[in-house]
Amino acid sequence: MQDLNTDFRLISLNRKIDPLRKEILNHQLYSSMKSLSEVRVFMEHHIYAVWDFMSLLKALQQDLTSIKSAWTPTKDRSSRKLINEIVCAEESDVDLNGNPASHYELYLDAMRQAGAKTRPIIKFVQKLEEGFNQREIVRFNISEADEDCMNFIRSTQKIIKRGKTHEIAAAFTFGREDLIPDMFTSLVKKLYEDHPSELSAFVYYLDRHIELDGDEHGPMALKMIHNLCQDDDIKWQEVEAASMEALKARLTLWDRIHSKI
């Protein structure tokens, strides 16, 4: 297989989306958070992105791994490994006390400790648990969640609804949670010095997220994109469009959060 570092399609794709990624990574939202109350506002919105990431991951798990009881091995072994590893890490990590917890649950714990409002996201998830159709919850905002957060989720649901695995993989790979820069983690840790009893769980979440993401999953995700698209020019065009779509949705969410801080 062609070396991913010399794959002109991946190089071209990264070049095209790089300005948007840099705009997100350098967003003034991060430096504007200088108090605990401002971090709370961020968390109350960002929790939806944490949940939304699982929607992309689960869609890929359905497409790229065998989840039927009559099991058969899927063809793309590296993508299967990537998705299963991330599912395990995201759904079955450990909290500060060593107890099993998903990253969504870790984030909820961090919100509670920080004094951030958790009722809206809990109500959103409860509606899903009660059997409400996800598309209806999002479309009509049955859970009465923040509309900016719902718009972000709607953008992801559009990509998933189209049912094209390479597009879902693009949103997952290029619009995922590594868009939170080191600068933000450093800022939170500085605030932690003044608010250790409120932010220790959030610092743990951020550190755990970085630790698990590591250096391996990034290259594996790029290989997944490569394997899904191969030499299909149409698929590469759709991957670019889906990547831009996901990044623009994230940028809009960041803009809206910044306007509320």
mmCIF file of C-alpha atoms in Angstrom:
data_model
loop_
_atom_site.group_PDB
_atom_site.id
_atom_site.type_symbol
_atom_site.label_atom_id
_atom_site.label_comp_id
_atom_site.label_asym_id
_atom_site.label_seq_id
_atom_site.Cartn_x
_atom_site.Cartn_y
_atom_site.Cartn_z
ATOM 1 C CA MET A 1 0.000 0.000 0.000
ATOM 2 C CA GLN A 2 1.168 3.545 -0.721
ATOM 3 C CA ASP A 3 2.936 5.364 2.120
ATOM 4 C CA LEU A 4 0.333 7.641 3.711
ATOM 5 C CA ASN A 5 2.964 10.367 4.069
ATOM 6 C CA THR A 6 3.289 10.499 0.274
ATOM 7 C CA ASP A 7 -0.375 9.933 -0.604
ATOM 8 C CA PHE A 8 -1.088 13.030 -2.669
ATOM 9 C CA ARG A 9 -4.817 12.822 -1.961
ATOM 10 C CA LEU A 10 -4.314 12.929 1.812
ATOM 11 C CA ILE A 11 -1.723 15.680 1.434
ATOM 12 C CA SER A 12 -4.132 17.687 -0.716
ATOM 13 C CA LEU A 13 -7.017 17.081 1.694
ATOM 14 C CA ASN A 14 -4.985 18.201 4.701
ATOM 15 C CA ARG A 15 -3.857 21.302 2.843
ATOM 16 C CA LYS A 16 -7.449 22.265 2.032
ATOM 17 C CA ILE A 17 -8.852 21.767 5.536
ATOM 18 C CA ASP A 18 -5.814 23.125 7.391
ATOM 19 C CA PRO A 19 -6.980 26.786 7.440
ATOM 20 C CA LEU A 20 -10.251 25.791 9.125
ATOM 21 C CA ARG A 21 -8.483 23.531 11.620
ATOM 22 C CA LYS A 22 -6.064 26.333 12.503
ATOM 23 C CA GLU A 23 -8.957 28.754 12.923
ATOM 24 C CA ILE A 24 -10.510 26.366 15.450
ATOM 25 C CA LEU A 25 -7.245 25.584 17.259
ATOM 26 C CA ASN A 26 -6.426 29.296 17.548
ATOM 27 C CA HIS A 27 -9.956 30.381 18.442
ATOM 28 C CA GLN A 28 -10.164 33.234 20.933
ATOM 29 C CA LEU A 29 -12.646 31.161 22.951
ATOM 30 C CA TYR A 30 -9.777 29.387 24.717
ATOM 31 C CA SER A 31 -7.899 32.452 25.913
ATOM 32 C CA SER A 32 -11.138 34.188 26.924
ATOM 33 C CA MET A 33 -11.867 31.603 29.625
ATOM 34 C CA LYS A 34 -10.234 33.121 32.688
ATOM 35 C CA SER A 35 -12.659 32.184 35.441
ATOM 36 C CA LEU A 36 -14.414 29.113 36.762
ATOM 37 C CA SER A 37 -17.799 30.469 35.695
ATOM 38 C CA GLU A 38 -16.575 30.797 32.100
ATOM 39 C CA VAL A 39 -15.261 27.230 32.118
ATOM 40 C CA ARG A 40 -18.709 26.128 33.308
ATOM 41 C CA VAL A 41 -20.344 27.772 30.288
ATOM 42 C CA PHE A 42 -17.889 25.994 28.001
ATOM 43 C CA MET A 43 -18.549 22.632 29.639
ATOM 44 C CA GLU A 44 -22.331 23.035 29.431
ATOM 45 C CA HIS A 45 -22.001 23.279 25.645
ATOM 46 C CA HIS A 46 -18.999 21.057 24.978
ATOM 47 C CA ILE A 47 -20.659 18.046 26.631
ATOM 48 C CA TYR A 48 -22.862 17.784 23.532
ATOM 49 C CA ALA A 49 -19.758 17.467 21.352
ATOM 50 C CA VAL A 50 -18.516 14.703 23.662
ATOM 51 C CA TRP A 51 -21.823 12.865 23.208
ATOM 52 C CA ASP A 52 -21.886 13.633 19.477
ATOM 53 C CA PHE A 53 -18.462 12.031 19.020
ATOM 54 C CA MET A 54 -19.985 8.750 20.192
ATOM 55 C CA SER A 55 -22.642 8.965 17.458
ATOM 56 C CA LEU A 56 -19.923 9.062 14.803
ATOM 57 C CA LEU A 57 -17.982 6.303 16.526
ATOM 58 C CA LYS A 58 -21.018 4.029 16.814
ATOM 59 C CA ALA A 59 -21.947 4.613 13.174
ATOM 60 C CA LEU A 60 -18.431 3.531 12.187
ATOM 61 C CA GLN A 61 -18.599 0.546 14.523
ATOM 62 C CA GLN A 62 -21.749 -0.618 12.741
ATOM 63 C CA ASP A 63 -20.137 -0.203 9.313
ATOM 64 C CA LEU A 64 -16.585 -1.407 9.946
ATOM 65 C CA THR A 65 -16.877 -4.132 12.595
ATOM 66 C CA SER A 66 -19.041 -7.214 12.909
ATOM 67 C CA ILE A 67 -21.696 -6.617 15.572
ATOM 68 C CA LYS A 68 -24.079 -9.425 14.577
ATOM 69 C CA SER A 69 -24.412 -12.556 16.696
ATOM 70 C CA ALA A 70 -23.632 -14.618 13.582
ATOM 71 C CA TRP A 71 -20.128 -13.164 13.545
ATOM 72 C CA THR A 72 -17.943 -12.875 10.459
ATOM 73 C CA PRO A 73 -14.621 -10.993 10.215
ATOM 74 C CA THR A 74 -14.730 -7.684 8.367
ATOM 75 C CA LYS A 75 -12.228 -7.132 5.566
ATOM 76 C CA ASP A 76 -10.532 -3.924 6.712
ATOM 77 C CA ARG A 77 -8.526 -5.230 9.653
ATOM 78 C CA SER A 78 -6.754 -1.984 10.568
ATOM 79 C CA SER A 79 -9.999 0.036 10.613
ATOM 80 C CA ARG A 80 -11.669 -2.689 12.672
ATOM 81 C CA LYS A 81 -8.813 -2.491 15.181
ATOM 82 C CA LEU A 82 -8.953 1.316 15.317
ATOM 83 C CA ILE A 83 -12.699 1.501 15.905
ATOM 84 C CA ASN A 84 -12.772 -1.290 18.486
ATOM 85 C CA GLU A 85 -9.861 0.258 20.405
ATOM 86 C CA ILE A 86 -11.523 3.667 20.502
ATOM 87 C CA VAL A 87 -14.907 2.200 21.467
ATOM 88 C CA CYS A 88 -13.251 0.379 24.358
ATOM 89 C CA ALA A 89 -11.379 3.503 25.468
ATOM 90 C CA GLU A 90 -14.393 5.806 25.171
ATOM 91 C CA GLU A 91 -16.977 3.478 26.726
ATOM 92 C CA SER A 92 -14.894 1.612 29.291
ATOM 93 C CA ASP A 93 -12.233 3.880 30.749
ATOM 94 C CA VAL A 94 -11.776 4.513 34.490
ATOM 95 C CA ASP A 95 -12.579 7.529 36.648
ATOM 96 C CA LEU A 96 -10.401 9.231 39.254
ATOM 97 C CA ASN A 97 -11.142 6.430 41.712
ATOM 98 C CA GLY A 98 -10.445 3.618 39.273
ATOM 99 C CA ASN A 99 -14.114 2.812 38.648
ATOM 100 C CA PRO A 100 -15.335 1.970 35.117
ATOM 101 C CA ALA A 101 -16.721 5.008 33.280
ATOM 102 C CA SER A 102 -17.235 6.226 29.741
ATOM 103 C CA HIS A 103 -15.694 9.533 28.720
ATOM 104 C CA TYR A 104 -19.199 11.002 28.595
ATOM 105 C CA GLU A 105 -19.676 9.961 32.227
ATOM 106 C CA LEU A 106 -16.232 11.311 33.143
ATOM 107 C CA TYR A 107 -17.264 14.640 31.657
ATOM 108 C CA LEU A 108 -20.569 14.648 33.537
ATOM 109 C CA ASP A 109 -18.687 13.989 36.784
ATOM 110 C CA ALA A 110 -16.363 16.885 35.971
ATOM 111 C CA MET A 111 -19.337 19.156 35.299
ATOM 112 C CA ARG A 112 -20.962 18.272 38.612
ATOM 113 C CA GLN A 113 -17.731 18.927 40.494
ATOM 114 C CA ALA A 114 -17.276 22.274 38.732
ATOM 115 C CA GLY A 115 -20.856 23.331 39.412
ATOM 116 C CA ALA A 116 -21.877 23.328 35.742
ATOM 117 C CA LYS A 117 -25.491 22.613 34.780
ATOM 118 C CA THR A 118 -26.016 18.981 33.759
ATOM 119 C CA ARG A 119 -29.825 18.834 33.600
ATOM 120 C CA PRO A 120 -30.160 19.701 29.858
ATOM 121 C CA ILE A 121 -27.762 17.017 28.574
ATOM 122 C CA ILE A 122 -29.125 14.457 31.058
ATOM 123 C CA LYS A 123 -32.657 15.179 29.831
ATOM 124 C CA PHE A 124 -31.459 14.795 26.236
ATOM 125 C CA VAL A 125 -29.957 11.361 26.934
ATOM 126 C CA GLN A 126 -32.968 10.331 29.033
ATOM 127 C CA LYS A 127 -35.233 10.944 26.042
ATOM 128 C CA LEU A 128 -33.076 8.504 24.076
ATOM 129 C CA GLU A 129 -33.257 5.977 26.916
ATOM 130 C CA GLU A 130 -37.050 6.339 26.969
ATOM 131 C CA GLY A 131 -37.170 5.256 23.337
ATOM 132 C CA PHE A 132 -37.732 8.587 21.631
ATOM 133 C CA ASN A 133 -36.434 8.649 18.060
ATOM 134 C CA GLN A 134 -33.064 10.390 17.986
ATOM 135 C CA ARG A 135 -33.820 12.334 14.813
ATOM 136 C CA GLU A 136 -37.089 13.603 16.274
ATOM 137 C CA ILE A 137 -35.382 14.665 19.519
ATOM 138 C CA VAL A 138 -32.781 16.610 17.575
ATOM 139 C CA ARG A 139 -35.093 17.957 14.872
ATOM 140 C CA PHE A 140 -37.744 19.286 17.246
ATOM 141 C CA ASN A 141 -35.460 19.739 20.276
ATOM 142 C CA ILE A 142 -37.788 17.696 22.479
ATOM 143 C CA SER A 143 -35.237 17.802 25.299
ATOM 144 C CA GLU A 144 -35.248 21.647 25.242
ATOM 145 C CA ALA A 145 -31.451 21.742 24.977
ATOM 146 C CA ASP A 146 -29.447 24.795 23.948
ATOM 147 C CA GLU A 147 -30.278 25.474 20.301
ATOM 148 C CA ASP A 148 -26.630 26.055 19.335
ATOM 149 C CA CYS A 149 -25.772 22.598 20.665
ATOM 150 C CA MET A 150 -28.690 21.088 18.772
ATOM 151 C CA ASN A 151 -27.517 22.736 15.557
ATOM 152 C CA PHE A 152 -24.106 21.152 16.049
ATOM 153 C CA ILE A 153 -25.669 17.708 16.527
ATOM 154 C CA ARG A 154 -27.978 18.246 13.532
ATOM 155 C CA SER A 155 -24.922 18.807 11.356
ATOM 156 C CA THR A 156 -23.455 15.464 12.425
ATOM 157 C CA GLN A 157 -26.774 13.674 12.003
ATOM 158 C CA LYS A 158 -26.990 14.911 8.403
ATOM 159 C CA ILE A 159 -23.646 13.280 7.660
ATOM 160 C CA ILE A 160 -24.625 10.023 9.366
ATOM 161 C CA LYS A 161 -28.057 9.970 7.703
ATOM 162 C CA ARG A 162 -26.447 10.074 4.241
ATOM 163 C CA GLY A 163 -25.087 6.627 5.089
ATOM 164 C CA LYS A 164 -21.699 6.965 3.401
ATOM 165 C CA THR A 165 -19.043 5.374 5.590
ATOM 166 C CA HIS A 166 -16.206 7.422 4.096
ATOM 167 C CA GLU A 167 -18.040 10.663 4.930
ATOM 168 C CA ILE A 168 -18.697 9.531 8.499
ATOM 169 C CA ALA A 169 -15.032 8.542 8.790
ATOM 170 C CA ALA A 170 -14.017 11.990 7.529
ATOM 171 C CA ALA A 171 -16.111 13.800 10.142
ATOM 172 C CA PHE A 172 -14.738 11.425 12.771
ATOM 173 C CA THR A 173 -11.097 11.820 11.709
ATOM 174 C CA PHE A 174 -10.882 15.529 10.954
ATOM 175 C CA GLY A 175 -13.613 17.026 13.140
ATOM 176 C CA ARG A 176 -12.960 15.091 16.309
ATOM 177 C CA GLU A 177 -11.887 16.010 19.809
ATOM 178 C CA ASP A 178 -8.209 16.601 19.066
ATOM 179 C CA LEU A 179 -9.355 20.085 18.063
ATOM 180 C CA ILE A 180 -8.901 21.108 21.705
ATOM 181 C CA PRO A 181 -5.376 22.565 21.828
ATOM 182 C CA ASP A 182 -2.686 22.130 24.472
ATOM 183 C CA MET A 183 -3.169 25.802 25.319
ATOM 184 C CA PHE A 184 -6.653 25.109 26.679
ATOM 185 C CA THR A 185 -5.424 22.245 28.855
ATOM 186 C CA SER A 186 -2.707 24.511 30.264
ATOM 187 C CA LEU A 187 -5.278 27.237 30.950
ATOM 188 C CA VAL A 188 -7.557 24.827 32.819
ATOM 189 C CA LYS A 189 -4.621 23.532 34.859
ATOM 190 C CA LYS A 190 -3.736 27.107 35.810
ATOM 191 C CA LEU A 191 -7.323 27.682 36.975
ATOM 192 C CA TYR A 192 -7.117 24.362 38.819
ATOM 193 C CA GLU A 193 -4.418 25.840 41.065
ATOM 194 C CA ASP A 194 -7.036 28.266 42.417
ATOM 195 C CA HIS A 195 -9.978 25.827 42.255
ATOM 196 C CA PRO A 196 -8.614 22.308 42.949
ATOM 197 C CA SER A 197 -11.839 21.044 44.500
ATOM 198 C CA GLU A 198 -13.865 22.156 41.457
ATOM 199 C CA LEU A 199 -11.594 21.256 38.533
ATOM 200 C CA SER A 200 -9.627 18.125 39.450
ATOM 201 C CA ALA A 201 -12.063 15.872 37.563
ATOM 202 C CA PHE A 202 -11.939 18.086 34.456
ATOM 203 C CA VAL A 203 -8.132 18.103 34.474
ATOM 204 C CA TYR A 204 -8.247 14.309 34.786
ATOM 205 C CA TYR A 205 -10.635 14.089 31.821
ATOM 206 C CA LEU A 206 -8.402 16.261 29.633
ATOM 207 C CA ASP A 207 -5.248 14.357 30.588
ATOM 208 C CA ARG A 208 -6.963 11.010 30.034
ATOM 209 C CA HIS A 209 -8.281 12.100 26.676
ATOM 210 C CA ILE A 210 -4.815 13.145 25.488
ATOM 211 C CA GLU A 211 -3.168 10.021 26.892
ATOM 212 C CA LEU A 212 -5.556 7.621 25.174
ATOM 213 C CA ASP A 213 -5.564 9.451 21.848
ATOM 214 C CA GLY A 214 -1.783 9.057 21.712
ATOM 215 C CA ASP A 215 0.265 8.869 18.544
ATOM 216 C CA GLU A 216 -1.256 5.687 17.107
ATOM 217 C CA HIS A 217 -4.898 6.509 16.456
ATOM 218 C CA GLY A 218 -4.183 9.495 14.192
ATOM 219 C CA PRO A 219 -2.237 7.524 11.557
ATOM 220 C CA MET A 220 -4.714 4.646 11.844
ATOM 221 C CA ALA A 221 -7.603 7.031 11.167
ATOM 222 C CA LEU A 222 -5.848 8.365 8.064
ATOM 223 C CA LYS A 223 -5.299 4.802 6.890
ATOM 224 C CA MET A 224 -9.021 4.196 7.398
ATOM 225 C CA ILE A 225 -9.823 7.139 5.112
ATOM 226 C CA HIS A 226 -7.326 5.849 2.547
ATOM 227 C CA ASN A 227 -8.778 2.325 2.628
ATOM 228 C CA LEU A 228 -12.357 3.556 2.306
ATOM 229 C CA CYS A 229 -11.653 5.826 -0.654
ATOM 230 C CA GLN A 230 -8.845 4.032 -2.511
ATOM 231 C CA ASP A 231 -8.699 5.550 -6.031
ATOM 232 C CA ASP A 232 -12.315 6.714 -6.143
ATOM 233 C CA ASP A 233 -12.180 10.431 -6.974
ATOM 234 C CA ILE A 234 -15.844 10.939 -6.081
ATOM 235 C CA LYS A 235 -15.301 9.521 -2.590
ATOM 236 C CA TRP A 236 -12.284 11.776 -2.029
ATOM 237 C CA GLN A 237 -14.386 14.788 -3.026
ATOM 238 C CA GLU A 238 -17.116 13.708 -0.616
ATOM 239 C CA VAL A 239 -14.547 13.191 2.154
ATOM 240 C CA GLU A 240 -13.300 16.738 1.645
ATOM 241 C CA ALA A 241 -16.846 18.139 1.727
ATOM 242 C CA ALA A 242 -17.775 16.160 4.856
ATOM 243 C CA SER A 243 -14.558 17.239 6.596
ATOM 244 C CA MET A 244 -15.275 20.886 5.851
ATOM 245 C CA GLU A 245 -18.884 20.423 6.967
ATOM 246 C CA ALA A 246 -17.792 18.987 10.329
ATOM 247 C CA LEU A 247 -15.133 21.640 10.890
ATOM 248 C CA LYS A 248 -17.491 24.498 10.045
ATOM 249 C CA ALA A 249 -20.047 23.107 12.509
ATOM 250 C CA ARG A 250 -17.382 23.004 15.228
ATOM 251 C CA LEU A 251 -16.246 26.544 14.418
ATOM 252 C CA THR A 252 -19.824 27.807 14.597
ATOM 253 C CA LEU A 253 -20.304 26.113 17.968
ATOM 254 C CA TRP A 254 -17.088 27.710 19.263
ATOM 255 C CA ASP A 255 -18.259 31.122 18.001
ATOM 256 C CA ARG A 256 -21.585 30.736 19.774
ATOM 257 C CA ILE A 257 -19.989 29.616 23.056
ATOM 258 C CA HIS A 258 -17.562 32.536 22.877
ATOM 259 C CA SER A 259 -20.460 34.958 22.467
ATOM 260 C CA LYS A 260 -21.915 33.694 25.768
ATOM 261 C CA ILE A 261 -18.742 34.024 27.829
#
